PDB file of C-alpha atoms in Angstrom:
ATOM      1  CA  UNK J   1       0.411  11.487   0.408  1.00  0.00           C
ATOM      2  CA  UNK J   2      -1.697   8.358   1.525  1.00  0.00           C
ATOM      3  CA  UNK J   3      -3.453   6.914  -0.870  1.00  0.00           C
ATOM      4  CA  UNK J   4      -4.936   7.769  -4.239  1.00  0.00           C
ATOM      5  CA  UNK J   5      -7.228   6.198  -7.158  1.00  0.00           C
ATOM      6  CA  UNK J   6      -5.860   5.533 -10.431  1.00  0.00           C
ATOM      7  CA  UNK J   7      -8.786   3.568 -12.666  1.00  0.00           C
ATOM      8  CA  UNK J   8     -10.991   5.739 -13.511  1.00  0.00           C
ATOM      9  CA  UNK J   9      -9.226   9.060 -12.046  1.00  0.00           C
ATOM     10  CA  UNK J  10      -5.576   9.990 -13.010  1.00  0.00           C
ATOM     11  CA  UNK J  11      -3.308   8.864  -9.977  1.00  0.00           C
ATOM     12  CA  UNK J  12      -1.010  11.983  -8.523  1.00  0.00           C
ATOM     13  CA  UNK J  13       1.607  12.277 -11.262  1.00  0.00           C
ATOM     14  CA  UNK J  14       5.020  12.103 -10.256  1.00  0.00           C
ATOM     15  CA  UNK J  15       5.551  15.771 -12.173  1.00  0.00           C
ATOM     16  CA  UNK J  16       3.742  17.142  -9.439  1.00  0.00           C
ATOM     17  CA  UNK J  17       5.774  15.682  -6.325  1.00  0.00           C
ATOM     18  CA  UNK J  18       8.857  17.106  -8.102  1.00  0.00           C
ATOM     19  CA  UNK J  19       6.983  20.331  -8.937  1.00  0.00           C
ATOM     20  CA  UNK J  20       6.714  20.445  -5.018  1.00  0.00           C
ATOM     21  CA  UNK J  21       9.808  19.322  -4.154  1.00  0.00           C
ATOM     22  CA  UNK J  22      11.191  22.127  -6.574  1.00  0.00           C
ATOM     23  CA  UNK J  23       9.805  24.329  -4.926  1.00  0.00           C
ATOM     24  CA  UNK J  24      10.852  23.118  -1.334  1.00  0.00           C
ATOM     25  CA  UNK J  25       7.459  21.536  -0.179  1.00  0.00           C
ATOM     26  CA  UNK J  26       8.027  19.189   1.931  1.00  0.00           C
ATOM     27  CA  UNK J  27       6.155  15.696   0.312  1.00  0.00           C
ATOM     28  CA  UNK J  28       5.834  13.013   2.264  1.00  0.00           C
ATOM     29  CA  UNK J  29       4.730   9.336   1.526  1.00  0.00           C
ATOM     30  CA  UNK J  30       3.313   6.179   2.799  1.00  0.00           C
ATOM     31  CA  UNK J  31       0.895   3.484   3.194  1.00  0.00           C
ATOM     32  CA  UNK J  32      -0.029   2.864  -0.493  1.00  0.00           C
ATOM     33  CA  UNK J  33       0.198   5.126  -3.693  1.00  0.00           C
ATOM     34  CA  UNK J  34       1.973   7.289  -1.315  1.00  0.00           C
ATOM     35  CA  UNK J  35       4.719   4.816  -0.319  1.00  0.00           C
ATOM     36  CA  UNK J  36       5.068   3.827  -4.193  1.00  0.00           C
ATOM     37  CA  UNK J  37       5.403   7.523  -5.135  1.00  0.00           C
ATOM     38  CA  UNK J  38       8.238   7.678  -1.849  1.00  0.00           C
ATOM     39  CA  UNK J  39      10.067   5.193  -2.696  1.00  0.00           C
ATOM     40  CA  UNK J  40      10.001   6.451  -6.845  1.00  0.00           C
ATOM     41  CA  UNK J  41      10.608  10.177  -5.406  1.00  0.00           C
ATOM     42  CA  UNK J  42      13.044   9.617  -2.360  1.00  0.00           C
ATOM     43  CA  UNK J  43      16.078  10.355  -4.702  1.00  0.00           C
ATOM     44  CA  UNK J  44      14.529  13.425  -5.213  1.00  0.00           C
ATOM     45  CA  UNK J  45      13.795  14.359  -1.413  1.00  0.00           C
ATOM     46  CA  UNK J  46      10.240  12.814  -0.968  1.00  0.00           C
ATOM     47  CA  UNK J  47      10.308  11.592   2.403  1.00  0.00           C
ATOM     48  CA  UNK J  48       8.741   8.020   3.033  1.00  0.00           C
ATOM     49  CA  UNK J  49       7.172   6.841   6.273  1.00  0.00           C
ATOM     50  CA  UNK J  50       6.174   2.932   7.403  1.00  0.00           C
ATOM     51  CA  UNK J  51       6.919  -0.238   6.727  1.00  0.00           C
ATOM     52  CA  UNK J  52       5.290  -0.544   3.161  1.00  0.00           C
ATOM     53  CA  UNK J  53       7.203   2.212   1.877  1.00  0.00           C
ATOM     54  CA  UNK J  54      10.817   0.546   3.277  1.00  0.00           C
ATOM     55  CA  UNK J  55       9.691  -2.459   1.278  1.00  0.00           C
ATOM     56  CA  UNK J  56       8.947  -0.673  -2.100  1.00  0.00           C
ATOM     57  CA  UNK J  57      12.778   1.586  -1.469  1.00  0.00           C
ATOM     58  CA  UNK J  58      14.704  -1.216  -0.509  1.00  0.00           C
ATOM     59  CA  UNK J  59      13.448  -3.445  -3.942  1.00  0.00           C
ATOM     60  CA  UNK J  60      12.026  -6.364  -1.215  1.00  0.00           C
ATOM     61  CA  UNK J  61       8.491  -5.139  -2.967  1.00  0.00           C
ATOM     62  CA  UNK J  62       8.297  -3.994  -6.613  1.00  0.00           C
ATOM     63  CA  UNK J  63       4.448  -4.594  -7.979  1.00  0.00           C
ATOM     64  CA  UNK J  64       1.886  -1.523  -7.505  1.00  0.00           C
ATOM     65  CA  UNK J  65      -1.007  -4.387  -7.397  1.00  0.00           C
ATOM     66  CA  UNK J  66       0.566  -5.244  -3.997  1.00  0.00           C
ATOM     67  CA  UNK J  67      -1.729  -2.335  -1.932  1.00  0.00           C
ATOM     68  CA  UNK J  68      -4.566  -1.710  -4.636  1.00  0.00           C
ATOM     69  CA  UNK J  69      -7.503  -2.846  -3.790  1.00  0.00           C
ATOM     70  CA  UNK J  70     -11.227  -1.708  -4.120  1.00  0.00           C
ATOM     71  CA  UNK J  71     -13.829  -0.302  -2.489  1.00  0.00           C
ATOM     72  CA  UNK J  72     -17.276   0.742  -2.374  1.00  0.00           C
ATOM     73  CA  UNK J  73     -18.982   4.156  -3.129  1.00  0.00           C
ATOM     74  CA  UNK J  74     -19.317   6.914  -1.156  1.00  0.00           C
ATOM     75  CA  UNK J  75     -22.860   6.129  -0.247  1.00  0.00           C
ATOM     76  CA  UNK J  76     -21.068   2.736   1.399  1.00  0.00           C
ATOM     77  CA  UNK J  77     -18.291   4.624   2.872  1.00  0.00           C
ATOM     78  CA  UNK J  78     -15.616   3.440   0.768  1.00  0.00           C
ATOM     79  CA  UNK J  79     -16.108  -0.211   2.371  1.00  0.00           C
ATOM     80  CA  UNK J  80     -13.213  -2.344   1.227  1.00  0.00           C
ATOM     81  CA  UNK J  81     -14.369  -5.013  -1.441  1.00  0.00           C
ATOM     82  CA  UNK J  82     -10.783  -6.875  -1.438  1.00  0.00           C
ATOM     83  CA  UNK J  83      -7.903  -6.923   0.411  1.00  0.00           C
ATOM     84  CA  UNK J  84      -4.383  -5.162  -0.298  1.00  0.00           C
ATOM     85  CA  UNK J  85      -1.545  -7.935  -0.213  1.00  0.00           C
ATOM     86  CA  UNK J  86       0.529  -6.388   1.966  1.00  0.00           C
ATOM     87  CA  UNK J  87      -2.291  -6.398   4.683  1.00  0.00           C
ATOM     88  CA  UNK J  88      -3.090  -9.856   4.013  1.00  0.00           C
ATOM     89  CA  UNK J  89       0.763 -11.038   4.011  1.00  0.00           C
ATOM     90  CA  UNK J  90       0.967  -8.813   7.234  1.00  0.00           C
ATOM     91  CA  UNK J  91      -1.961 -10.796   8.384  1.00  0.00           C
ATOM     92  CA  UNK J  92      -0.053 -14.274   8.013  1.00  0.00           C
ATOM     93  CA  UNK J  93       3.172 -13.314   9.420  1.00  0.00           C
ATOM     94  CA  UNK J  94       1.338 -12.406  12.251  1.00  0.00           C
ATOM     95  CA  UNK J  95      -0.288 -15.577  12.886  1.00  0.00           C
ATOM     96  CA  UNK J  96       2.673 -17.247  12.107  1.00  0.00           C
ATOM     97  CA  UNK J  97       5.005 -15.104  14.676  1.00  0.00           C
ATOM     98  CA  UNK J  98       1.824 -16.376  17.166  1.00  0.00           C
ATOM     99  CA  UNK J  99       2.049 -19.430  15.702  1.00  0.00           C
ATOM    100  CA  UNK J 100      -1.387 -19.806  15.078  1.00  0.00           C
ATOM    101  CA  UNK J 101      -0.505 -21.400  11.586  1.00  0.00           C
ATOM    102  CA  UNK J 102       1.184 -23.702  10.585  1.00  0.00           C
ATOM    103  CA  UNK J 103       4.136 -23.518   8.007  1.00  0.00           C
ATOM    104  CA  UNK J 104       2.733 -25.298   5.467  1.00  0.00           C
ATOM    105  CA  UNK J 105      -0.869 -23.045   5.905  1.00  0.00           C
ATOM    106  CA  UNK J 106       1.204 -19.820   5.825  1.00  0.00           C
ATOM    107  CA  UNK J 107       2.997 -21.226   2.235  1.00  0.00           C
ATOM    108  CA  UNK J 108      -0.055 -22.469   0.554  1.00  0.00           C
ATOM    109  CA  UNK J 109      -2.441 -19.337   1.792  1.00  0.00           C
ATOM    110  CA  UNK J 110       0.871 -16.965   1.135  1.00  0.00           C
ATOM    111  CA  UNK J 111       0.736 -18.334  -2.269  1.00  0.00           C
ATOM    112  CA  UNK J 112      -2.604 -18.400  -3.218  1.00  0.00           C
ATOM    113  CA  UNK J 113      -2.971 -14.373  -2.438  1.00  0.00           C
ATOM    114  CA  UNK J 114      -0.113 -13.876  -4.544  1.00  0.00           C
ATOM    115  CA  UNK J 115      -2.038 -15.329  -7.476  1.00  0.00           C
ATOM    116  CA  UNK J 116      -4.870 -13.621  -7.442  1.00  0.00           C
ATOM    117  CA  UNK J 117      -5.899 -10.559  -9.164  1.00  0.00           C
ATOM    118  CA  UNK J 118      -6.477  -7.505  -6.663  1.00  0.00           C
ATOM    119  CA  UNK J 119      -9.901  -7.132  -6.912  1.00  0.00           C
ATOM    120  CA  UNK J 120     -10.711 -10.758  -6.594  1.00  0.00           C
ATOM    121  CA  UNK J 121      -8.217 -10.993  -3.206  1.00  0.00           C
ATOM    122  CA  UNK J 122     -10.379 -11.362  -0.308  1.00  0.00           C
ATOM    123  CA  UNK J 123      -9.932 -13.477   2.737  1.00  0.00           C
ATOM    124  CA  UNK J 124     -12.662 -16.425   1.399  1.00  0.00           C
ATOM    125  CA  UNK J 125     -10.737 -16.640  -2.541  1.00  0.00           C
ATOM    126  CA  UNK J 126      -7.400 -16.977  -0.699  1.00  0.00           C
ATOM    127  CA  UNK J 127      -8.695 -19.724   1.419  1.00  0.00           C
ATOM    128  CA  UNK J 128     -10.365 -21.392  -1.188  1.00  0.00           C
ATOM    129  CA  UNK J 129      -7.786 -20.923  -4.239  1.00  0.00           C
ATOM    130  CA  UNK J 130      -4.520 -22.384  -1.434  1.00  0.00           C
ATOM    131  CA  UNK J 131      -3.820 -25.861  -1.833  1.00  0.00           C
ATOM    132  CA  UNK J 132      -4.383 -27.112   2.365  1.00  0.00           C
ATOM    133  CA  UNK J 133      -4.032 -30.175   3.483  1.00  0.00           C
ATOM    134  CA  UNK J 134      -7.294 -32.522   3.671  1.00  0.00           C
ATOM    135  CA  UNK J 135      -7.630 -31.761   7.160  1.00  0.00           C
ATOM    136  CA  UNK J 136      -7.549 -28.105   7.119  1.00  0.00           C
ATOM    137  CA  UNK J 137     -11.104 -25.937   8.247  1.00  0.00           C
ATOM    138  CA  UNK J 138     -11.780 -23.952   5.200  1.00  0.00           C
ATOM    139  CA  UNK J 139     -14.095 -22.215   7.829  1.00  0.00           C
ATOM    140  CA  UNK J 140     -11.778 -22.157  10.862  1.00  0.00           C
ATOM    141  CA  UNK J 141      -8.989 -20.626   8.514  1.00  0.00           C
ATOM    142  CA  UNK J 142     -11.212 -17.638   7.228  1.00  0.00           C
ATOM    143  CA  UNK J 143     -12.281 -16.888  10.859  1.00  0.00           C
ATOM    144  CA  UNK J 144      -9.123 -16.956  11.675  1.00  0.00           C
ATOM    145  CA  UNK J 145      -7.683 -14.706   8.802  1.00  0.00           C
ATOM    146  CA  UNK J 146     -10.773 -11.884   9.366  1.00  0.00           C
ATOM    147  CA  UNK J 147     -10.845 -12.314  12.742  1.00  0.00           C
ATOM    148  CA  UNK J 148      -6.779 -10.757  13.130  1.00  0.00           C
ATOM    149  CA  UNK J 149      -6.381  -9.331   9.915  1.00  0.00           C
ATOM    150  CA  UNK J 150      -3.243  -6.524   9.831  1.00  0.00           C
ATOM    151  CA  UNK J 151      -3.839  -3.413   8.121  1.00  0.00           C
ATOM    152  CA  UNK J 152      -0.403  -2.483   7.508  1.00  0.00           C
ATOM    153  CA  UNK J 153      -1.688   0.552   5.352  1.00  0.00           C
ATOM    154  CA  UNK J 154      -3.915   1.844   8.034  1.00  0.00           C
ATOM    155  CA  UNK J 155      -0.889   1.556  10.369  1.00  0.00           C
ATOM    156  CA  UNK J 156       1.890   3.380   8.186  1.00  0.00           C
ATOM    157  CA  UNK J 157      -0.821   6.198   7.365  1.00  0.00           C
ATOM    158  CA  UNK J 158      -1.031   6.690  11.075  1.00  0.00           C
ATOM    159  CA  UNK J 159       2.797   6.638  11.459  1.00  0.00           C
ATOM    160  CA  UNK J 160       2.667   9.242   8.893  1.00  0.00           C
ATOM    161  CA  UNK J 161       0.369  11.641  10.411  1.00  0.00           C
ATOM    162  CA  UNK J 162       2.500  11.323  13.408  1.00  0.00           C
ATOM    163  CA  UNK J 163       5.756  12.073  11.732  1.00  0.00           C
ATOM    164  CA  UNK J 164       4.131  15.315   9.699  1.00  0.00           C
ATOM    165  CA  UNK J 165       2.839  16.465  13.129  1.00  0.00           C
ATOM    166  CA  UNK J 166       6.048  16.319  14.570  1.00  0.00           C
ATOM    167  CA  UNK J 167       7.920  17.791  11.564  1.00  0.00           C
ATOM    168  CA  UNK J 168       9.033  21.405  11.082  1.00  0.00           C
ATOM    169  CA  UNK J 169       6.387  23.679   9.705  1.00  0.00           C
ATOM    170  CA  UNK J 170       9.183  25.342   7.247  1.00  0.00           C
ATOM    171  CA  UNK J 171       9.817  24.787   3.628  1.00  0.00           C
ATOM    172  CA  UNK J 172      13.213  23.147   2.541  1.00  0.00           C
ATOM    173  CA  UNK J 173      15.510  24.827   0.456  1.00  0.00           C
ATOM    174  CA  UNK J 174      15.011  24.233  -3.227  1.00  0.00           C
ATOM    175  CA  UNK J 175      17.249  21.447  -4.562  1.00  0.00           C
ATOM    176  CA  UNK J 176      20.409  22.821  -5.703  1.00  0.00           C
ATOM    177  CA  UNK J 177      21.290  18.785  -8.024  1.00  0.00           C
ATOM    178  CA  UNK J 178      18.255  18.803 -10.163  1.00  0.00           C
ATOM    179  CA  UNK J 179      16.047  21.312 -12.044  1.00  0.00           C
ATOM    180  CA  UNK J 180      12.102  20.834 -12.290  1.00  0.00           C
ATOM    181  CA  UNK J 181      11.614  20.924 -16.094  1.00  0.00           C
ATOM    182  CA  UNK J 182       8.566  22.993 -17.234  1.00  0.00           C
ATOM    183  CA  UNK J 183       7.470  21.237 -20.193  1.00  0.00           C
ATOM    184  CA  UNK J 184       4.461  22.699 -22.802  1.00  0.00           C
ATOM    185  CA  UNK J 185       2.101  20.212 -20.887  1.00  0.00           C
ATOM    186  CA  UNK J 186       2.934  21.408 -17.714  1.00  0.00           C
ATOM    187  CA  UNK J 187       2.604  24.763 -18.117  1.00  0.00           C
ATOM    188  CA  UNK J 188      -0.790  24.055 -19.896  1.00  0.00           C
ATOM    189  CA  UNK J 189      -2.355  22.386 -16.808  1.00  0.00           C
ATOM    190  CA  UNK J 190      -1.167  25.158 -14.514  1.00  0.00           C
TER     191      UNK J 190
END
């Protein structure tokens, strides 16, 4: 599991990983809804994959709102309309490693992304809405920002079609420390 939409479609319920997992499907995780659903499921035997999911299981990362983001319609090709905080923090400890920013830019821009609302996060709000110094380029900042942007999600997902391609093509044996309970509403959507 990737990714998923949860608005205006029901996200992948976490009944169904652990209907899978019951069953001894292997269910992996990463990038975004799937690294949430992981790190939720690992206790369980979902297997996460990438850095995203390592910060959602080890508690460093706790808010889903920190890899939604939106995107366009099909007839746009599901163009990204905002950016996912973890790419954009990704982005600035990049440039910082590079030192390409200064401390004080990586605070204030760090901080203004956190602030803002998913689907108002781009690269333009986060440079306008962080308090800079009077000297800072606006312009020369959002270059900057689009110009090396991370996309941390991008790279997990690709991490994780690695690991499932090198994984065993065999179920695992059904979990033998937890039963999957078939409830009335469970049954009904089967």
């Amino acid at each position: 599991m990737i990714d998923g939409c949860f608005e205006d479609v029901a996200p992948v319920w976490h009944k169904e990983i652990l209907f899978a997992l019951s069953n001894g499907v292997r269910v992996y995780g990463a990038s975004s809804m799937g690294a949430l659903r992981a790190a939720e499921c690992a206790a369980f035997g979902m297997i996460g994959v990438g850095k995203i999911y390592a910060q959602y299981a080890s508690g460093h990362r706790v808010d889903d709102a920190d890899v939604a983001q939106i995107h366009g319609p099909p007839e746009m090709n599901y163009l990204s309309l905002s950016e996912a905080l973890v790419n954009v923090i990704a982005t600035l400890d990049h440039l910082l490693s590079r030192q390409e920013l200064e401390d004080a830019e990586y605070r204030s821009l760090r901080a203004s992304a956190g602030r803002l609302f998913f689907k108002d996060r781009s690269y333009r709000t986060i440079v306008a809405n962080a308090k800079l110094q009077e000297h800072a380029s606006v312009k020369h900042l959002e270059e900057l920002l689009r110009f090396n942007a991370v996309n941390q999600k991008r790279l997990d997902a690709l991490e994780l079609l690695d690991t499932i391609a090198a994984a065993e093509n065999t179920r695992r044996q059904a979990p033998v420390d937890w039963d999957f309970a078939s409830t009335t509403q469970w049954r009904n959507i089967l």
